[in-house]
Structures are given as structure tokens and as C-alpha cells.
PDB file of N, CA and C in Angstrom:
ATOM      1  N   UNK A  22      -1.381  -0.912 128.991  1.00  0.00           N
ATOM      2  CA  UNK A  22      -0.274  -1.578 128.324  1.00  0.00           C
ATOM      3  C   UNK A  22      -0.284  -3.082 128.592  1.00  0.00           C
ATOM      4  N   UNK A  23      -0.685  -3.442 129.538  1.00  0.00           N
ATOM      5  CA  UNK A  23      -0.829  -4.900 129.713  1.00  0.00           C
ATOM      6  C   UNK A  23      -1.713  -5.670 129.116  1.00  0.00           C
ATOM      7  N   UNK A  24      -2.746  -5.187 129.009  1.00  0.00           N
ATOM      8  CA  UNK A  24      -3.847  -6.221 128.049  1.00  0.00           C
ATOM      9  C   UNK A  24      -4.017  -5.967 126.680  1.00  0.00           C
ATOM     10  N   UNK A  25      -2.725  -4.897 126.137  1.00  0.00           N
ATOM     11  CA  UNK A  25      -2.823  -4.426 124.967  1.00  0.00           C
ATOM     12  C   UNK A  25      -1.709  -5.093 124.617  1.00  0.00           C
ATOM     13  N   UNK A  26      -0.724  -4.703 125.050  1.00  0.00           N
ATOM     14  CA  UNK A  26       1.444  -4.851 124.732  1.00  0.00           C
ATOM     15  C   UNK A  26       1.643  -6.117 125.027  1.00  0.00           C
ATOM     16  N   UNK A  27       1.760  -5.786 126.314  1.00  0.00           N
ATOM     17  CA  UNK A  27       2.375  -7.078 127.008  1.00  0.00           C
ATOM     18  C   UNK A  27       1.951  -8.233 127.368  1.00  0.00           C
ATOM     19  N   UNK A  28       0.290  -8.617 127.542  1.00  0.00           N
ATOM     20  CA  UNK A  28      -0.020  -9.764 127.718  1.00  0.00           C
ATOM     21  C   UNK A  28      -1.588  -9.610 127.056  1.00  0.00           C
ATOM     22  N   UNK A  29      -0.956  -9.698 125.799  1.00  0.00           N
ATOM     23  CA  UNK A  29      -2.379  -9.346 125.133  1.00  0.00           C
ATOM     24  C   UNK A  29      -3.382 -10.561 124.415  1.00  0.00           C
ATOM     25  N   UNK A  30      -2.784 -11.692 124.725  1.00  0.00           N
ATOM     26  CA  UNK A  30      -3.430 -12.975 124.705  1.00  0.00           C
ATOM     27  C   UNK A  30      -4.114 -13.354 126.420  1.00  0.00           C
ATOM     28  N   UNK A  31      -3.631 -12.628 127.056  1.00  0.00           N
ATOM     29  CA  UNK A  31      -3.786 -13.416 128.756  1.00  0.00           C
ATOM     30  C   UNK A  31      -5.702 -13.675 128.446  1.00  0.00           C
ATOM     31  N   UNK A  32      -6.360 -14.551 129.071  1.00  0.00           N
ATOM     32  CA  UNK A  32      -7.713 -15.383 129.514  1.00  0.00           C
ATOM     33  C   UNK A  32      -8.408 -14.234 129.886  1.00  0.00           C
ATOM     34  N   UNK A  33      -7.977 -13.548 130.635  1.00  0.00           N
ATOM     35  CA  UNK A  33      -8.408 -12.715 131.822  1.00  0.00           C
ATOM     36  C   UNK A  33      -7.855 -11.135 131.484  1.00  0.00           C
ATOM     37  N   UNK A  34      -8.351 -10.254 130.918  1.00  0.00           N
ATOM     38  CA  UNK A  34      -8.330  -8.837 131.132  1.00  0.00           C
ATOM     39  C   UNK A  34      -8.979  -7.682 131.811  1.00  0.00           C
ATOM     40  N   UNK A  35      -8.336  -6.897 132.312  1.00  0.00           N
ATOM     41  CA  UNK A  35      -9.111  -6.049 133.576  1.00  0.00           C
ATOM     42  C   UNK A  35      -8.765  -4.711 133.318  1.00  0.00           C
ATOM     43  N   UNK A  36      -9.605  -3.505 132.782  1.00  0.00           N
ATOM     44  CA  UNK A  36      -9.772  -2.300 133.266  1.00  0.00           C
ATOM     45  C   UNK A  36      -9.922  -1.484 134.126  1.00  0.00           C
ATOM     46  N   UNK A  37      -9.263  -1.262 135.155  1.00  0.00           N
ATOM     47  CA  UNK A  37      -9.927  -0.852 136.561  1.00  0.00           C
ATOM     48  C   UNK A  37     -10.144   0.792 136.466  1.00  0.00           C
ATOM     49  N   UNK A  38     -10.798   1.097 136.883  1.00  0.00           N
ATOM     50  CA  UNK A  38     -11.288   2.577 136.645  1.00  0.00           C
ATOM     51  C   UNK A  38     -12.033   3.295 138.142  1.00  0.00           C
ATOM     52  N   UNK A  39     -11.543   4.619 138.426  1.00  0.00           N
ATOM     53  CA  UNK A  39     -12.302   5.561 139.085  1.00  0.00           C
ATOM     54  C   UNK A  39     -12.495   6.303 138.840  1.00  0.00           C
ATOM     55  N   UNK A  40     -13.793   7.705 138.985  1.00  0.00           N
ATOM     56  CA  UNK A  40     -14.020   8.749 139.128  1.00  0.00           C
ATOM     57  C   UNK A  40     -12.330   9.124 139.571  1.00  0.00           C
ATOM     58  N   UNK A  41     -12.131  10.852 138.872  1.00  0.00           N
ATOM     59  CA  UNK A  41     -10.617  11.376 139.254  1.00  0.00           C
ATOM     60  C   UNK A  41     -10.844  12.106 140.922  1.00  0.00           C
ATOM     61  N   UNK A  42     -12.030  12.679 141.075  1.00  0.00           N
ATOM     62  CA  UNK A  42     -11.914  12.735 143.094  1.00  0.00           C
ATOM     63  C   UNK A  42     -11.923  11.374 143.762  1.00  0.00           C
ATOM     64  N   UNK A  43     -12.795  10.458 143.629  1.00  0.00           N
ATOM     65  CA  UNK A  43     -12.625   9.092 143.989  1.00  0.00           C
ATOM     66  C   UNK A  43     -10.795   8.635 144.407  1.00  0.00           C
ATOM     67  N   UNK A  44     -10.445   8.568 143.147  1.00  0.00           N
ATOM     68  CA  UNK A  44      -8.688   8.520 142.685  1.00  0.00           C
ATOM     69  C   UNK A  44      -7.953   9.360 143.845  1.00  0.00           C
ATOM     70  N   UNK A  45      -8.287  10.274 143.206  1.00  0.00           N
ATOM     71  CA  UNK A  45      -7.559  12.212 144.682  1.00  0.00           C
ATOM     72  C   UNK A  45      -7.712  11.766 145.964  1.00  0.00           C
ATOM     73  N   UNK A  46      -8.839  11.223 146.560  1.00  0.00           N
ATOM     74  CA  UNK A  46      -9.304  11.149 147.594  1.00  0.00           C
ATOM     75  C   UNK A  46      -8.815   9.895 148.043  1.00  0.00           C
ATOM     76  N   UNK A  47      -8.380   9.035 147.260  1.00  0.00           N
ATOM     77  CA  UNK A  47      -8.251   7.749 148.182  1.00  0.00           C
ATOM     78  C   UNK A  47      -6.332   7.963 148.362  1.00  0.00           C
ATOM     79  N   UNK A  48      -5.776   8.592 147.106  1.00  0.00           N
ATOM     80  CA  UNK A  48      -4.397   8.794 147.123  1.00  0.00           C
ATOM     81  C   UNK A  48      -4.164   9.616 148.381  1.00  0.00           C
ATOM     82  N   UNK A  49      -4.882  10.667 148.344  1.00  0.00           N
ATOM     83  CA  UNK A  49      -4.540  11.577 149.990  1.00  0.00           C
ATOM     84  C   UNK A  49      -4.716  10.734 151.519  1.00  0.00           C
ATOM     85  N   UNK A  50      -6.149   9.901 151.230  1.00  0.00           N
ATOM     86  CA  UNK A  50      -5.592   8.729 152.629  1.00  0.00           C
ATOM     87  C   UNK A  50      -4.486   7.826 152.036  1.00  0.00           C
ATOM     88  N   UNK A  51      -3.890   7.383 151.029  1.00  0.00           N
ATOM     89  CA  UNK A  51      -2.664   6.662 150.769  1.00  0.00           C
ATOM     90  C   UNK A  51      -1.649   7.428 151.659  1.00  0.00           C
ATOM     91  N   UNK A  52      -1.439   8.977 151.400  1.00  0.00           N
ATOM     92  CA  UNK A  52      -0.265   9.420 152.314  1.00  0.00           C
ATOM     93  C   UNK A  52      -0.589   9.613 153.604  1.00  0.00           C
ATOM     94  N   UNK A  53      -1.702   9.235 154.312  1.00  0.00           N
ATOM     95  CA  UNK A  53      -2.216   9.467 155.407  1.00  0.00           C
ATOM     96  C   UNK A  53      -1.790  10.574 156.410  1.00  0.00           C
ATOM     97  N   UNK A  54      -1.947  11.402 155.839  1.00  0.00           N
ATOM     98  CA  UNK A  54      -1.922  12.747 156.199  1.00  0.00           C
ATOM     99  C   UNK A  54      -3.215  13.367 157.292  1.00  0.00           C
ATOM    100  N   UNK A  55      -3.113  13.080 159.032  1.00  0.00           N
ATOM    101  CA  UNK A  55      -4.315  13.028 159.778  1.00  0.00           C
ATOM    102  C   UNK A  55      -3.837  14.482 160.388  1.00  0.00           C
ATOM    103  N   UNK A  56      -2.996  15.364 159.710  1.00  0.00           N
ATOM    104  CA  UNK A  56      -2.821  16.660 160.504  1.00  0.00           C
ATOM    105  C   UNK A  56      -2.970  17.591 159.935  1.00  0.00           C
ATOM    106  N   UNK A  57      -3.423  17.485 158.458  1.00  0.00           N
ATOM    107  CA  UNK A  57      -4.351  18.946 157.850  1.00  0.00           C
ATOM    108  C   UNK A  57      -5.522  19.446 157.883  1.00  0.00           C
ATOM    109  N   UNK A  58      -5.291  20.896 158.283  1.00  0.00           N
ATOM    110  CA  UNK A  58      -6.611  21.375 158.434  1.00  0.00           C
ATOM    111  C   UNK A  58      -7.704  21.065 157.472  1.00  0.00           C
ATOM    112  N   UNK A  59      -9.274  21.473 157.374  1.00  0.00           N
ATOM    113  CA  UNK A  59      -9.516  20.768 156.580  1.00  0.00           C
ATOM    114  C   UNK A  59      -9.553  21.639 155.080  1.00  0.00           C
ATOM    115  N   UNK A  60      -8.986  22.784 155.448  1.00  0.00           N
ATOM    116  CA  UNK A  60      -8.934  24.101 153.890  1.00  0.00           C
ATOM    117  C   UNK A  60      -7.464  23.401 153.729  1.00  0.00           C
ATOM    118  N   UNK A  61      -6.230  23.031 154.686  1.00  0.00           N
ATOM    119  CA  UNK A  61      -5.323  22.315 153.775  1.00  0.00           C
ATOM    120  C   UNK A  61      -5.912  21.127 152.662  1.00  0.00           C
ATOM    121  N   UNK A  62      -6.513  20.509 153.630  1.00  0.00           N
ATOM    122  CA  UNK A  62      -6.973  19.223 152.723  1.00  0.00           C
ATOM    123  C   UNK A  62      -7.910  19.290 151.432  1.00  0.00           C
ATOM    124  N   UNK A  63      -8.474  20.536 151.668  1.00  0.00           N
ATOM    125  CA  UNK A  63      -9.519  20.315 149.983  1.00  0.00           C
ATOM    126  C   UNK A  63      -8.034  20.995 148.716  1.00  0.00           C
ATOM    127  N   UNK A  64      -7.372  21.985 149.881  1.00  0.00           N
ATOM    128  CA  UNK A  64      -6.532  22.162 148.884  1.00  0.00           C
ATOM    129  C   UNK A  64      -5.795  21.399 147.939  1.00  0.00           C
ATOM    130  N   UNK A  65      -5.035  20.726 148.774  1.00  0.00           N
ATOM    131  CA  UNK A  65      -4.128  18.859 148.854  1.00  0.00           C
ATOM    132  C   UNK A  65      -5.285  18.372 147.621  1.00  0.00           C
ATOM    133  N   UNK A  66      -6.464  17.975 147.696  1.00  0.00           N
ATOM    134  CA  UNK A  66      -7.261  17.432 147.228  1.00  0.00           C
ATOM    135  C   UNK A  66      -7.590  17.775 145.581  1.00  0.00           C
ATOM    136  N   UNK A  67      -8.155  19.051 145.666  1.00  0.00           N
ATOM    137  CA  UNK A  67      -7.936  19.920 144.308  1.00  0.00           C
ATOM    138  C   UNK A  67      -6.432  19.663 143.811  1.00  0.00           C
ATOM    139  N   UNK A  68      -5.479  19.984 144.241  1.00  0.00           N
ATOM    140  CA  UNK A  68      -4.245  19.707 143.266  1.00  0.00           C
ATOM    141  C   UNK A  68      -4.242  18.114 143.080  1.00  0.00           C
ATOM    142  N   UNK A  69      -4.316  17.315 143.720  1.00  0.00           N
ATOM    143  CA  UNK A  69      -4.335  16.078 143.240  1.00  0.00           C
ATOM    144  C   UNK A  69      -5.085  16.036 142.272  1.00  0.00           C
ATOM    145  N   UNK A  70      -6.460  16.178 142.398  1.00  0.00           N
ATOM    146  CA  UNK A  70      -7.271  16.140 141.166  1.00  0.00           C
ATOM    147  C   UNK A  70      -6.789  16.767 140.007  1.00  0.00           C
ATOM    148  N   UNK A  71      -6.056  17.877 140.008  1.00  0.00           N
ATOM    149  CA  UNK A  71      -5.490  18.042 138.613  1.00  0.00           C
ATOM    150  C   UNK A  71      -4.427  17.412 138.227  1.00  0.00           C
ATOM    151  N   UNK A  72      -3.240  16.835 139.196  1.00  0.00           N
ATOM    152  CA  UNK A  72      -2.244  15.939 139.293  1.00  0.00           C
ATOM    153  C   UNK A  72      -2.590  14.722 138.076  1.00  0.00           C
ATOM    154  N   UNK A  73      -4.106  14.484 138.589  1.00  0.00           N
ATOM    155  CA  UNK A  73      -4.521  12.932 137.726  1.00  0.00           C
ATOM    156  C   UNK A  73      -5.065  13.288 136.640  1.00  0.00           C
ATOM    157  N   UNK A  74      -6.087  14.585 136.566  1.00  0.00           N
ATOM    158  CA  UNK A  74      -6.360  14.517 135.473  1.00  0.00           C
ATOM    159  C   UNK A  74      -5.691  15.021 134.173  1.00  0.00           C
ATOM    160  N   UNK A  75      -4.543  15.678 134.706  1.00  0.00           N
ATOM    161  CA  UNK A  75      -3.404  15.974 134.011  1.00  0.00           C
ATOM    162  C   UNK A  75      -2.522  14.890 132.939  1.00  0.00           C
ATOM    163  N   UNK A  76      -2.227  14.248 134.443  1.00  0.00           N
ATOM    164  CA  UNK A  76      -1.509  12.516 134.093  1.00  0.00           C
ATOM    165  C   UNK A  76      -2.848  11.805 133.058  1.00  0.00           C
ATOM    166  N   UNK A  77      -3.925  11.304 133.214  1.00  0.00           N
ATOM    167  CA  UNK A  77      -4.369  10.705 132.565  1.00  0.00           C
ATOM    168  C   UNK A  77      -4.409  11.222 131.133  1.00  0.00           C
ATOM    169  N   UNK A  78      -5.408  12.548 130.877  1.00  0.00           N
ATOM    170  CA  UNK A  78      -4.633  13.083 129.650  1.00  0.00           C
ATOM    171  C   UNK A  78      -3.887  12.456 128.987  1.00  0.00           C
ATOM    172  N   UNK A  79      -2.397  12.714 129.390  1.00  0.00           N
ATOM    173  CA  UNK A  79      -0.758  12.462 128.761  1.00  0.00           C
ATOM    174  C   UNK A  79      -1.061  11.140 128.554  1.00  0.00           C
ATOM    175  N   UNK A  80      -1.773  10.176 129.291  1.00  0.00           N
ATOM    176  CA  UNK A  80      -1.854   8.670 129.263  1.00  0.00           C
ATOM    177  C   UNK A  80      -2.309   8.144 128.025  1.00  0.00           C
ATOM    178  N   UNK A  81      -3.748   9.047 128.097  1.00  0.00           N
ATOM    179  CA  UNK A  81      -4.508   8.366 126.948  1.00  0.00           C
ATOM    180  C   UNK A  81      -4.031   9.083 125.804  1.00  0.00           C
ATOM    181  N   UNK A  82      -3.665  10.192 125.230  1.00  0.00           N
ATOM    182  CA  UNK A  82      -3.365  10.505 123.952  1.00  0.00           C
ATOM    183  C   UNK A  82      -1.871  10.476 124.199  1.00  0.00           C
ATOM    184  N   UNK A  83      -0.818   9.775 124.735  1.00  0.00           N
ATOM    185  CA  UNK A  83       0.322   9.425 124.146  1.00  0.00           C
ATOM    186  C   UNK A  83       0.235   8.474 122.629  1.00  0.00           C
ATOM    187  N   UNK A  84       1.278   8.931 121.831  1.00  0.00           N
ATOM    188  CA  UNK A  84       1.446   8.079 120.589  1.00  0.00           C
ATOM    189  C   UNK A  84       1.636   6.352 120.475  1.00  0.00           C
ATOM    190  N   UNK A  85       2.449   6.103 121.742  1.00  0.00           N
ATOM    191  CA  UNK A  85       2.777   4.989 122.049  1.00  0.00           C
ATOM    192  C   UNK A  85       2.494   4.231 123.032  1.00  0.00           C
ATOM    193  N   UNK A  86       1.433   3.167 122.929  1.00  0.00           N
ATOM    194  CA  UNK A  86       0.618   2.350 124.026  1.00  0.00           C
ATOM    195  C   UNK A  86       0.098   3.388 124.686  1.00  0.00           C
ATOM    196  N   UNK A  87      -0.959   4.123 124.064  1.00  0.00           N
ATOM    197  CA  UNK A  87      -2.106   5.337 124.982  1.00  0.00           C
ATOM    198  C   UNK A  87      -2.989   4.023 125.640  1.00  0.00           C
ATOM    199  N   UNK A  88      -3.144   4.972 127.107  1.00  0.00           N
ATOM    200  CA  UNK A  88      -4.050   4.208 128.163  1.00  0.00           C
ATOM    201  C   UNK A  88      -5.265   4.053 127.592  1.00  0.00           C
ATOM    202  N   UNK A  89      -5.365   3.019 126.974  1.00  0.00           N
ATOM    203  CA  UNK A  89      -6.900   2.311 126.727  1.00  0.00           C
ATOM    204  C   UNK A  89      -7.392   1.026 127.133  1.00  0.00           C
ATOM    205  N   UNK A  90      -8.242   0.499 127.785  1.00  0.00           N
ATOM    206  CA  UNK A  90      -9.138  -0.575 127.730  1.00  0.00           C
ATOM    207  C   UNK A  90      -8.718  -1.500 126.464  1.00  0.00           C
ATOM    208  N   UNK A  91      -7.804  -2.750 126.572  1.00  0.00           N
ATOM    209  CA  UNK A  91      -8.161  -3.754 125.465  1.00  0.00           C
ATOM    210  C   UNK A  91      -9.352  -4.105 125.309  1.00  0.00           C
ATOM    211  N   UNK A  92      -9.821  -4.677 123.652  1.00  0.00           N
ATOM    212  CA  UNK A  92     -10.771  -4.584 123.103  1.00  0.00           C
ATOM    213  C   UNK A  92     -11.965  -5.555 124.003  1.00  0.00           C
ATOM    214  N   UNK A  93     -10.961  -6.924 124.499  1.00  0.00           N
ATOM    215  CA  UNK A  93     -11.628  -7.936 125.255  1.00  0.00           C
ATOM    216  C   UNK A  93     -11.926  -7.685 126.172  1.00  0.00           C
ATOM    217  N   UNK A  94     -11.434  -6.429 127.345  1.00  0.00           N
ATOM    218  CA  UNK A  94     -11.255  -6.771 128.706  1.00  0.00           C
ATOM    219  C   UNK A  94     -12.575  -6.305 129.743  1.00  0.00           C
ATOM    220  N   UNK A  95     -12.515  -6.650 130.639  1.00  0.00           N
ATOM    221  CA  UNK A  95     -13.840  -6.055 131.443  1.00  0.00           C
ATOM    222  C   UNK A  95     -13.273  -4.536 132.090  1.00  0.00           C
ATOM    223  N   UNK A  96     -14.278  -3.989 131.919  1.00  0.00           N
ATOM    224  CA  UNK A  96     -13.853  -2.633 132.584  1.00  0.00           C
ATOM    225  C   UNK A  96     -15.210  -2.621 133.505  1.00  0.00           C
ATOM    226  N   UNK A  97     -14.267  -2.282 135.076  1.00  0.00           N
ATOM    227  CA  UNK A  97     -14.781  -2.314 136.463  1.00  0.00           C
ATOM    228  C   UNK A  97     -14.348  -0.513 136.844  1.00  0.00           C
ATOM    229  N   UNK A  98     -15.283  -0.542 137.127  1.00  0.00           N
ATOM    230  CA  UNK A  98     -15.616   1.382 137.809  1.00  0.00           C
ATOM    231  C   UNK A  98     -15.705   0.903 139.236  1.00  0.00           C
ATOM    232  N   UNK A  99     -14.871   1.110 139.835  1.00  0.00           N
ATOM    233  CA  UNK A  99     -14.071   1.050 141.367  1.00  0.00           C
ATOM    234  C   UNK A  99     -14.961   2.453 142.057  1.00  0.00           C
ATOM    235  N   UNK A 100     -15.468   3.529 141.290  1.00  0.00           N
ATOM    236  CA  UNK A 100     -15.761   4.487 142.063  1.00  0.00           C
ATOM    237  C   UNK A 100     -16.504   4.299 143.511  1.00  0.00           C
ATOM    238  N   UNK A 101     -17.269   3.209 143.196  1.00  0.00           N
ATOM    239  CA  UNK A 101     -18.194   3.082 144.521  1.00  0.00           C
ATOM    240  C   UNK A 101     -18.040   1.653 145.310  1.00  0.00           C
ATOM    241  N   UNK A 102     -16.779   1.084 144.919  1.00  0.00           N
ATOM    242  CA  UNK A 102     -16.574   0.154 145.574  1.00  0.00           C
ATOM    243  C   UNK A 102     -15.367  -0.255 146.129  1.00  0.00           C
ATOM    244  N   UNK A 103     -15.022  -0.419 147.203  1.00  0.00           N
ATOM    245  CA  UNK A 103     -13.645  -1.122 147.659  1.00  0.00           C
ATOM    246  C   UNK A 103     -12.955  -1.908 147.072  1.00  0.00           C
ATOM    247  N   UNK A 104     -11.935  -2.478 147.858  1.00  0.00           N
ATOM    248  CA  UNK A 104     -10.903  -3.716 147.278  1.00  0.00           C
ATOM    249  C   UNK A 104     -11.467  -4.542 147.554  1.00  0.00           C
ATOM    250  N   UNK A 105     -12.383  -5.263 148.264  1.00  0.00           N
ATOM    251  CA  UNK A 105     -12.631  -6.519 148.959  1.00  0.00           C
ATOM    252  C   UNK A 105     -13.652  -6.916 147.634  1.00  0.00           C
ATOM    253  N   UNK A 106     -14.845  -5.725 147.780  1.00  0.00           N
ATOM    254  CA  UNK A 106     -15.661  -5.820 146.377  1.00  0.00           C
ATOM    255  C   UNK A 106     -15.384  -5.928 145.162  1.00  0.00           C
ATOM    256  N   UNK A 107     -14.027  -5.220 144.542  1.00  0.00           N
ATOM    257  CA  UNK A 107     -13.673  -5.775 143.141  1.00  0.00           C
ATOM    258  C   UNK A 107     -13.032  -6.882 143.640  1.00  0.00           C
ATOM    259  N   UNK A 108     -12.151  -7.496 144.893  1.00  0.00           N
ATOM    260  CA  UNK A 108     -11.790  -8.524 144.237  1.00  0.00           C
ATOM    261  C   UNK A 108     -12.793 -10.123 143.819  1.00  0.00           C
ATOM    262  N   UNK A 109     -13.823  -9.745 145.037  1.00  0.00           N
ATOM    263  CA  UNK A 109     -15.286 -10.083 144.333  1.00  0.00           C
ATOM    264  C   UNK A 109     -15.513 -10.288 143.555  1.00  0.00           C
ATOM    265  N   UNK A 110     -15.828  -9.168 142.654  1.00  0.00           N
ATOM    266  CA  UNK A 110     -16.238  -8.870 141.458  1.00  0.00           C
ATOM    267  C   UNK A 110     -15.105  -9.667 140.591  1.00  0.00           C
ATOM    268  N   UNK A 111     -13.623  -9.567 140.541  1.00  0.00           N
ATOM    269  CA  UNK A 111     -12.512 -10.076 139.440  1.00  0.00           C
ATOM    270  C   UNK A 111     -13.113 -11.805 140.051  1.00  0.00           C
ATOM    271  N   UNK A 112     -12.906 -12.465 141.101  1.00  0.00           N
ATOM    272  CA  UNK A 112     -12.697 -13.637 141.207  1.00  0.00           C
ATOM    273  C   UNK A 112     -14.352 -14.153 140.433  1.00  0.00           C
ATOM    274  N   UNK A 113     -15.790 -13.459 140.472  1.00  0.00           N
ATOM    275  CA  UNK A 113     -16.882 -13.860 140.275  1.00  0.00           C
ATOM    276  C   UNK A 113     -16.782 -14.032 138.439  1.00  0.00           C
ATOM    277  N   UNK A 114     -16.271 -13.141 137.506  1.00  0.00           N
ATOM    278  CA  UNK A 114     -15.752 -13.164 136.569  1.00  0.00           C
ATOM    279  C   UNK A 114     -14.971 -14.684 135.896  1.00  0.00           C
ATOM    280  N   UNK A 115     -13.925 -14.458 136.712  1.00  0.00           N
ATOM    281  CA  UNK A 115     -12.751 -16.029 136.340  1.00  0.00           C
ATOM    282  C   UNK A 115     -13.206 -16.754 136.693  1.00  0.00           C
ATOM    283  N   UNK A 116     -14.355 -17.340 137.463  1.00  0.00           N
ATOM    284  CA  UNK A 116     -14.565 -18.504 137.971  1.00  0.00           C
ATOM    285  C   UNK A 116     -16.341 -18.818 136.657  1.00  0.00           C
ATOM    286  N   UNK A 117     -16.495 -17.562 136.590  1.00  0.00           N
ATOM    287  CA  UNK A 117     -17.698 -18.004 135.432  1.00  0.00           C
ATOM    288  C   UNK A 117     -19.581 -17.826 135.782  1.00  0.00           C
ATOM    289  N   UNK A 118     -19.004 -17.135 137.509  1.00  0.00           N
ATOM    290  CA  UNK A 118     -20.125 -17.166 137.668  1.00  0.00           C
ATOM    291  C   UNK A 118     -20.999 -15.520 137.957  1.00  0.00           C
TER     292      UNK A 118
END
């Protein structure tokens, strides 16, 4: 919605994207949860993964502003890289090089 709706002139557009276990997996250390066994945790894990791929679904074929990539924007696959590295990657972009 942002590089489509709401700031769809902005210089600078960004797609950020992961694999949906990538996504699962980094949301379950988000709640940092260090006291499940580890059959809780694939469990935890599997439902997340359907959690997102559920949600994304609904995202992209909603009628109104479906989750898509504006036509201009760069789309970055986060799967195999950290924050430090996309922000890398976004600042190497805006600066031109």
C-alpha cells in the first residue's frame, strides 16, 4: 500500500520479502520463547507458517490495495540476509552505488 496508495510518487520504493519459514522462524524468536521443547517449537513453527501463509493469501487477492510490489520498486528477498545487510543493500541503492 505504500508504494502503490500512499506514497506512490516517493524516489525510493522497497519490496521487502521472505521465504514464509524464514518469516515463521524469525517471528517465533520475535516472541522469544527460550522454554519450548523442541516438538513444542516445530509445532509453534508449523502454525505460524500457516498463520502467514494464510495472511498473505488474504493480502494479495484482497479487492482493495492487494499486497503487490509497485511497478517501480526494488524487491529485496531478506530470506538469507539480516537487517544490517538490507540496510546495506537499501542505503547502496539511494546513494547510486
Amino acid at each position: 500500500d505504500i508504494g502503490t496508495k500512499i506514497l506512490p510518487n516517493a524516489d525510493f520504493k522497497f519490496f521487502i520479502d521472505a521465504s514464509i519459514e524464514v518469516r515463521a522462524k524469525r517471528r517465533l524468536l520475535e516472541k522469544n520463547i527460550s522454554f519450548l521443547h523442541e516438538k513444542d517449537e516445530k509445532c509453534m513453527l508449523q502454525s505460524l507458517i500457516k498463520q502467514i501463509n494464510d495472511r498473505d493469501k488474504l493480502d494479495s487477492n484482497r479487492s482493495i490495495s492487494p499486497l503487490v510490489p509497485a511497478k517501480d520498486a526494488y524487491i529485496i528477498d531478506t530470506t538469507l540476509i539480516n537487517a544490517e545487510e538490507l540496510l546495506l543493500k537499501v542505503t547502496k541503492i539511494i546513494d547510486g552505488i
